Amino acid sequence: MRVLRATSNPFAGLHHAGTPLLLPNAWDHATATAMARKGFRAIGTTSLAVAAAVGLPDGASATRDETLRLALSLGSQPFLLSVDAESGFSEDPDEVGEFARQLEAVGAVGINLEDSLGPVDRHAAKIAAVKAAAPGLFVNARTDTYWFGERGERGKRGERGERGERGERGGAETLSRLDAYQQAGADGVFVPGLTDAGEIAALVARLDVPLNILYSPTGPTVRQLGDLGVSRISLGSFLYRRAVGAALDALDEIREGHRPGGRTPTYEDIQGMGADAARHA
């Protein structure tokens, strides 16, 4: 059995190979509070939803302020908060470290940093800077070797694994990148778009830190990922996209003269979520 890196971070204590942490990703107070009410002890944010909600592009370092503002509003709530920080909103490791320090100061316990297939040394330097500036943060280092399309285009950030696609990069490059990120101090690693069971199991066997996989409706189930040794399963933007889809479905049903199906929280339910947040602020 692998022995994962020891740390006093309570969020790290939720990562267990074989019994993975299922991490839902919120984009505002209401969604985070609703998830906490469902019993989730840890909640992440999703950069796509944060960006889309304010009309900005994801993956373009455009939502630094919005991300920090959301962390400020959620960091005092009764759950562990991990923040999707894209690639750190800067190419300067010191600036990324300062952003991480601010996240830790407002109550976040984890940060996601993606490499966007940029230079390995630069991303490793960002990770090291974060660990130096905010040693209490759980750093989840993401590589995009299975995420981007055939030309590694940054503008196409759909849930690749859900369509059965995989990037041309993989295997050896993934290991090379993740090895560098582990050496730089990453507490966990994240490979979105990887859905092949054999490749996941092989990667788990080579790592010294927890492996995070992005949930895909067409990929392995939560139980199957646990059996493969995965320590964390993120939902990414999936719930946000489902919420938008549900709203559009309801709109179509109403326009066609039908009563919309599905679950609809009451006005009081949503109002109560705001009251919960105020009590813990």
mmCIF file with all atom_site columns, N, CA and C in Angstrom, residues 33-76:
data_model
loop_
_atom_site.group_PDB
_atom_site.id
_atom_site.type_symbol
_atom_site.label_atom_id
_atom_site.label_alt_id
_atom_site.label_comp_id
_atom_site.label_asym_id
_atom_site.label_entity_id
_atom_site.label_seq_id
_atom_site.pdbx_PDB_ins_code
_atom_site.Cartn_x
_atom_site.Cartn_y
_atom_site.Cartn_z
_atom_site.occupancy
_atom_site.B_iso_or_equiv
_atom_site.pdbx_formal_charge
_atom_site.auth_seq_id
_atom_site.auth_comp_id
_atom_site.auth_asym_id
_atom_site.auth_atom_id
_atom_site.pdbx_PDB_model_num
ATOM 1   N N  . THR A 1 33 ? -23.578 26.618 -0.237  1.00 0.00 ? 33 THR A N  1
ATOM 2   C CA . THR A 1 33 ? -24.391 26.325 0.943   1.00 0.00 ? 33 THR A CA 1
ATOM 3   C C  . THR A 1 33 ? -25.273 25.110 0.717   1.00 0.00 ? 33 THR A C  1
ATOM 4   N N  . ALA A 1 34 ? -25.855 25.006 -0.469  1.00 0.00 ? 34 ALA A N  1
ATOM 5   C CA . ALA A 1 34 ? -26.690 23.846 -0.778  1.00 0.00 ? 34 ALA A CA 1
ATOM 6   C C  . ALA A 1 34 ? -25.877 22.562 -0.726  1.00 0.00 ? 34 ALA A C  1
ATOM 7   N N  . MET A 1 35 ? -24.660 22.599 -1.232  1.00 0.00 ? 35 MET A N  1
ATOM 8   C CA . MET A 1 35 ? -23.798 21.421 -1.198  1.00 0.00 ? 35 MET A CA 1
ATOM 9   C C  . MET A 1 35 ? -23.423 21.063 0.233   1.00 0.00 ? 35 MET A C  1
ATOM 10  N N  . ALA A 1 36 ? -23.117 22.079 1.038   1.00 0.00 ? 36 ALA A N  1
ATOM 11  C CA . ALA A 1 36 ? -22.785 21.822 2.440   1.00 0.00 ? 36 ALA A CA 1
ATOM 12  C C  . ALA A 1 36 ? -23.966 21.199 3.168   1.00 0.00 ? 36 ALA A C  1
ATOM 13  N N  . ARG A 1 37 ? -25.183 21.643 2.846   1.00 0.00 ? 37 ARG A N  1
ATOM 14  C CA . ARG A 1 37 ? -26.379 21.068 3.472   1.00 0.00 ? 37 ARG A CA 1
ATOM 15  C C  . ARG A 1 37 ? -26.566 19.599 3.096   1.00 0.00 ? 37 ARG A C  1
ATOM 16  N N  . LYS A 1 38 ? -25.992 19.200 1.967   1.00 0.00 ? 38 LYS A N  1
ATOM 17  C CA . LYS A 1 38 ? -26.064 17.795 1.555   1.00 0.00 ? 38 LYS A CA 1
ATOM 18  C C  . LYS A 1 38 ? -25.015 16.946 2.264   1.00 0.00 ? 38 LYS A C  1
ATOM 19  N N  . GLY A 1 39 ? -24.228 17.571 3.115   1.00 0.00 ? 39 GLY A N  1
ATOM 20  C CA . GLY A 1 39 ? -23.271 16.820 3.912   1.00 0.00 ? 39 GLY A CA 1
ATOM 21  C C  . GLY A 1 39 ? -21.850 16.817 3.392   1.00 0.00 ? 39 GLY A C  1
ATOM 22  N N  . PHE A 1 40 ? -21.555 17.600 2.369   1.00 0.00 ? 40 PHE A N  1
ATOM 23  C CA . PHE A 1 40 ? -20.195 17.637 1.844   1.00 0.00 ? 40 PHE A CA 1
ATOM 24  C C  . PHE A 1 40 ? -19.317 18.489 2.751   1.00 0.00 ? 40 PHE A C  1
ATOM 25  N N  . ARG A 1 41 ? -18.257 17.880 3.262   1.00 0.00 ? 41 ARG A N  1
ATOM 26  C CA . ARG A 1 41 ? -17.353 18.563 4.183   1.00 0.00 ? 41 ARG A CA 1
ATOM 27  C C  . ARG A 1 41 ? -16.376 19.478 3.462   1.00 0.00 ? 41 ARG A C  1
ATOM 28  N N  . ALA A 1 42 ? -16.139 19.208 2.196   1.00 0.00 ? 42 ALA A N  1
ATOM 29  C CA . ALA A 1 42 ? -15.222 20.016 1.398   1.00 0.00 ? 42 ALA A CA 1
ATOM 30  C C  . ALA A 1 42 ? -15.888 20.372 0.078   1.00 0.00 ? 42 ALA A C  1
ATOM 31  N N  . ILE A 1 43 ? -15.659 21.596 -0.367  1.00 0.00 ? 43 ILE A N  1
ATOM 32  C CA . ILE A 1 43 ? -16.264 22.097 -1.597  1.00 0.00 ? 43 ILE A CA 1
ATOM 33  C C  . ILE A 1 43 ? -15.203 22.877 -2.366  1.00 0.00 ? 43 ILE A C  1
ATOM 34  N N  . GLY A 1 44 ? -15.181 22.679 -3.667  1.00 0.00 ? 44 GLY A N  1
ATOM 35  C CA . GLY A 1 44 ? -14.274 23.432 -4.516  1.00 0.00 ? 44 GLY A CA 1
ATOM 36  C C  . GLY A 1 44 ? -15.019 24.515 -5.273  1.00 0.00 ? 44 GLY A C  1
ATOM 37  N N  . THR A 1 45 ? -14.279 25.336 -5.980  1.00 0.00 ? 45 THR A N  1
ATOM 38  C CA . THR A 1 45 ? -14.889 26.288 -6.907  1.00 0.00 ? 45 THR A CA 1
ATOM 39  C C  . THR A 1 45 ? -14.566 25.828 -8.327  1.00 0.00 ? 45 THR A C  1
ATOM 40  N N  . THR A 1 46 ? -15.278 26.376 -9.293  1.00 0.00 ? 46 THR A N  1
ATOM 41  C CA . THR A 1 46 ? -15.043 26.043 -10.695 1.00 0.00 ? 46 THR A CA 1
ATOM 42  C C  . THR A 1 46 ? -14.773 27.315 -11.476 1.00 0.00 ? 46 THR A C  1
ATOM 43  N N  . SER A 1 47 ? -13.603 27.391 -12.092 1.00 0.00 ? 47 SER A N  1
ATOM 44  C CA . SER A 1 47 ? -13.225 28.627 -12.776 1.00 0.00 ? 47 SER A CA 1
ATOM 45  C C  . SER A 1 47 ? -14.126 28.926 -13.965 1.00 0.00 ? 47 SER A C  1
ATOM 46  N N  . LEU A 1 48 ? -14.593 27.887 -14.660 1.00 0.00 ? 48 LEU A N  1
ATOM 47  C CA . LEU A 1 48 ? -15.477 28.127 -15.803 1.00 0.00 ? 48 LEU A CA 1
ATOM 48  C C  . LEU A 1 48 ? -16.748 28.837 -15.360 1.00 0.00 ? 48 LEU A C  1
ATOM 49  N N  . ALA A 1 49 ? -17.371 28.354 -14.299 1.00 0.00 ? 49 ALA A N  1
ATOM 50  C CA . ALA A 1 49 ? -18.622 28.950 -13.834 1.00 0.00 ? 49 ALA A CA 1
ATOM 51  C C  . ALA A 1 49 ? -18.402 30.352 -13.288 1.00 0.00 ? 49 ALA A C  1
ATOM 52  N N  . VAL A 1 50 ? -17.321 30.549 -12.545 1.00 0.00 ? 50 VAL A N  1
ATOM 53  C CA . VAL A 1 50 ? -17.030 31.880 -12.012 1.00 0.00 ? 50 VAL A CA 1
ATOM 54  C C  . VAL A 1 50 ? -16.867 32.869 -13.163 1.00 0.00 ? 50 VAL A C  1
ATOM 55  N N  . ALA A 1 51 ? -16.178 32.443 -14.212 1.00 0.00 ? 51 ALA A N  1
ATOM 56  C CA . ALA A 1 51 ? -15.969 33.319 -15.365 1.00 0.00 ? 51 ALA A CA 1
ATOM 57  C C  . ALA A 1 51 ? -17.260 33.545 -16.141 1.00 0.00 ? 51 ALA A C  1
ATOM 58  N N  . ALA A 1 52 ? -17.988 32.463 -16.406 1.00 0.00 ? 52 ALA A N  1
ATOM 59  C CA . ALA A 1 52 ? -19.212 32.578 -17.203 1.00 0.00 ? 52 ALA A CA 1
ATOM 60  C C  . ALA A 1 52 ? -20.247 33.456 -16.517 1.00 0.00 ? 52 ALA A C  1
ATOM 61  N N  . ALA A 1 53 ? -20.301 33.388 -15.186 1.00 0.00 ? 53 ALA A N  1
ATOM 62  C CA . ALA A 1 53 ? -21.304 34.148 -14.440 1.00 0.00 ? 53 ALA A CA 1
ATOM 63  C C  . ALA A 1 53 ? -21.118 35.655 -14.566 1.00 0.00 ? 53 ALA A C  1
ATOM 64  N N  . VAL A 1 54 ? -19.894 36.078 -14.890 1.00 0.00 ? 54 VAL A N  1
ATOM 65  C CA . VAL A 1 54 ? -19.644 37.520 -15.019 1.00 0.00 ? 54 VAL A CA 1
ATOM 66  C C  . VAL A 1 54 ? -19.270 37.903 -16.448 1.00 0.00 ? 54 VAL A C  1
ATOM 67  N N  . GLY A 1 55 ? -19.460 36.980 -17.388 1.00 0.00 ? 55 GLY A N  1
ATOM 68  C CA . GLY A 1 55 ? -19.227 37.290 -18.788 1.00 0.00 ? 55 GLY A CA 1
ATOM 69  C C  . GLY A 1 55 ? -17.776 37.410 -19.188 1.00 0.00 ? 55 GLY A C  1
ATOM 70  N N  . LEU A 1 56 ? -16.899 36.645 -18.522 1.00 0.00 ? 56 LEU A N  1
ATOM 71  C CA . LEU A 1 56 ? -15.478 36.674 -18.835 1.00 0.00 ? 56 LEU A CA 1
ATOM 72  C C  . LEU A 1 56 ? -15.024 35.294 -19.299 1.00 0.00 ? 56 LEU A C  1
ATOM 73  N N  . PRO A 1 57 ? -13.936 35.211 -20.056 1.00 0.00 ? 57 PRO A N  1
ATOM 74  C CA . PRO A 1 57 ? -13.459 33.911 -20.535 1.00 0.00 ? 57 PRO A CA 1
ATOM 75  C C  . PRO A 1 57 ? -12.751 33.124 -19.443 1.00 0.00 ? 57 PRO A C  1
ATOM 76  N N  . ASP A 1 58 ? -12.892 31.821 -19.486 1.00 0.00 ? 58 ASP A N  1
ATOM 77  C CA . ASP A 1 58 ? -12.172 30.946 -18.564 1.00 0.00 ? 58 ASP A CA 1
ATOM 78  C C  . ASP A 1 58 ? -10.771 30.698 -19.115 1.00 0.00 ? 58 ASP A C  1
ATOM 79  N N  . GLY A 1 59 ? -9.832  30.477 -18.214 1.00 0.00 ? 59 GLY A N  1
ATOM 80  C CA . GLY A 1 59 ? -8.483  30.131 -18.624 1.00 0.00 ? 59 GLY A CA 1
ATOM 81  C C  . GLY A 1 59 ? -7.694  31.271 -19.220 1.00 0.00 ? 59 GLY A C  1
ATOM 82  N N  . ALA A 1 60 ? -8.134  32.498 -19.021 1.00 0.00 ? 60 ALA A N  1
ATOM 83  C CA . ALA A 1 60 ? -7.461  33.653 -19.613 1.00 0.00 ? 60 ALA A CA 1
ATOM 84  C C  . ALA A 1 60 ? -6.937  34.614 -18.551 1.00 0.00 ? 60 ALA A C  1
ATOM 85  N N  . SER A 1 61 ? -6.856  34.168 -17.304 1.00 0.00 ? 61 SER A N  1
ATOM 86  C CA . SER A 1 61 ? -6.389  34.999 -16.185 1.00 0.00 ? 61 SER A CA 1
ATOM 87  C C  . SER A 1 61 ? -7.206  36.271 -16.032 1.00 0.00 ? 61 SER A C  1
ATOM 88  N N  . ALA A 1 62 ? -8.506  36.172 -16.349 1.00 0.00 ? 62 ALA A N  1
ATOM 89  C CA . ALA A 1 62 ? -9.368  37.354 -16.330 1.00 0.00 ? 62 ALA A CA 1
ATOM 90  C C  . ALA A 1 62 ? -10.189 37.489 -15.055 1.00 0.00 ? 62 ALA A C  1
ATOM 91  N N  . THR A 1 63 ? -10.184 36.467 -14.199 1.00 0.00 ? 63 THR A N  1
ATOM 92  C CA . THR A 1 63 ? -11.106 36.468 -13.058 1.00 0.00 ? 63 THR A CA 1
ATOM 93  C C  . THR A 1 63 ? -10.389 36.392 -11.708 1.00 0.00 ? 63 THR A C  1
ATOM 94  N N  . ARG A 1 64 ? -9.224  36.997 -11.625 1.00 0.00 ? 64 ARG A N  1
ATOM 95  C CA . ARG A 1 64 ? -8.500  36.980 -10.356 1.00 0.00 ? 64 ARG A CA 1
ATOM 96  C C  . ARG A 1 64 ? -9.328  37.605 -9.246  1.00 0.00 ? 64 ARG A C  1
ATOM 97  N N  . ASP A 1 65 ? -9.854  38.796 -9.483  1.00 0.00 ? 65 ASP A N  1
ATOM 98  C CA . ASP A 1 65 ? -10.606 39.505 -8.449  1.00 0.00 ? 65 ASP A CA 1
ATOM 99  C C  . ASP A 1 65 ? -11.886 38.758 -8.084  1.00 0.00 ? 65 ASP A C  1
ATOM 100 N N  . GLU A 1 66 ? -12.586 38.240 -9.094  1.00 0.00 ? 66 GLU A N  1
ATOM 101 C CA . GLU A 1 66 ? -13.827 37.507 -8.830  1.00 0.00 ? 66 GLU A CA 1
ATOM 102 C C  . GLU A 1 66 ? -13.556 36.244 -8.024  1.00 0.00 ? 66 GLU A C  1
ATOM 103 N N  . THR A 1 67 ? -12.445 35.581 -8.324  1.00 0.00 ? 67 THR A N  1
ATOM 104 C CA . THR A 1 67 ? -12.096 34.358 -7.600  1.00 0.00 ? 67 THR A CA 1
ATOM 105 C C  . THR A 1 67 ? -11.764 34.662 -6.147  1.00 0.00 ? 67 THR A C  1
ATOM 106 N N  . LEU A 1 68 ? -11.000 35.712 -5.924  1.00 0.00 ? 68 LEU A N  1
ATOM 107 C CA . LEU A 1 68 ? -10.653 36.089 -4.550  1.00 0.00 ? 68 LEU A CA 1
ATOM 108 C C  . LEU A 1 68 ? -11.890 36.544 -3.788  1.00 0.00 ? 68 LEU A C  1
ATOM 109 N N  . ARG A 1 69 ? -12.775 37.263 -4.461  1.00 0.00 ? 69 ARG A N  1
ATOM 110 C CA . ARG A 1 69 ? -14.009 37.721 -3.812  1.00 0.00 ? 69 ARG A CA 1
ATOM 111 C C  . ARG A 1 69 ? -14.873 36.531 -3.388  1.00 0.00 ? 69 ARG A C  1
ATOM 112 N N  . LEU A 1 70 ? -14.965 35.523 -4.252  1.00 0.00 ? 70 LEU A N  1
ATOM 113 C CA . LEU A 1 70 ? -15.738 34.333 -3.904  1.00 0.00 ? 70 LEU A CA 1
ATOM 114 C C  . LEU A 1 70 ? -15.094 33.599 -2.734  1.00 0.00 ? 70 LEU A C  1
ATOM 115 N N  . ALA A 1 71 ? -13.772 33.486 -2.746  1.00 0.00 ? 71 ALA A N  1
ATOM 116 C CA . ALA A 1 71 ? -13.076 32.833 -1.635  1.00 0.00 ? 71 ALA A CA 1
ATOM 117 C C  . ALA A 1 71 ? -13.301 33.583 -0.329  1.00 0.00 ? 71 ALA A C  1
ATOM 118 N N  . LEU A 1 72 ? -13.317 34.901 -0.397  1.00 0.00 ? 72 LEU A N  1
ATOM 119 C CA . LEU A 1 72 ? -13.571 35.706 0.796   1.00 0.00 ? 72 LEU A CA 1
ATOM 120 C C  . LEU A 1 72 ? -14.953 35.422 1.358   1.00 0.00 ? 72 LEU A C  1
ATOM 121 N N  . SER A 1 73 ? -15.934 35.243 0.479   1.00 0.00 ? 73 SER A N  1
ATOM 122 C CA . SER A 1 73 ? -17.301 35.020 0.946   1.00 0.00 ? 73 SER A CA 1
ATOM 123 C C  . SER A 1 73 ? -17.525 33.595 1.432   1.00 0.00 ? 73 SER A C  1
ATOM 124 N N  . LEU A 1 74 ? -16.709 32.653 0.955   1.00 0.00 ? 74 LEU A N  1
ATOM 125 C CA . LEU A 1 74 ? -16.911 31.247 1.327   1.00 0.00 ? 74 LEU A CA 1
ATOM 126 C C  . LEU A 1 74 ? -15.926 30.746 2.375   1.00 0.00 ? 74 LEU A C  1
ATOM 127 N N  . GLY A 1 75 ? -14.817 31.450 2.547   1.00 0.00 ? 75 GLY A N  1
ATOM 128 C CA . GLY A 1 75 ? -13.759 30.947 3.413   1.00 0.00 ? 75 GLY A CA 1
ATOM 129 C C  . GLY A 1 75 ? -14.131 30.811 4.872   1.00 0.00 ? 75 GLY A C  1
ATOM 130 N N  . SER A 1 76 ? -15.145 31.553 5.329   1.00 0.00 ? 76 SER A N  1
ATOM 131 C CA . SER A 1 76 ? -15.557 31.480 6.735   1.00 0.00 ? 76 SER A CA 1
ATOM 132 C C  . SER A 1 76 ? -16.712 30.511 6.958   1.00 0.00 ? 76 SER A C  1
#
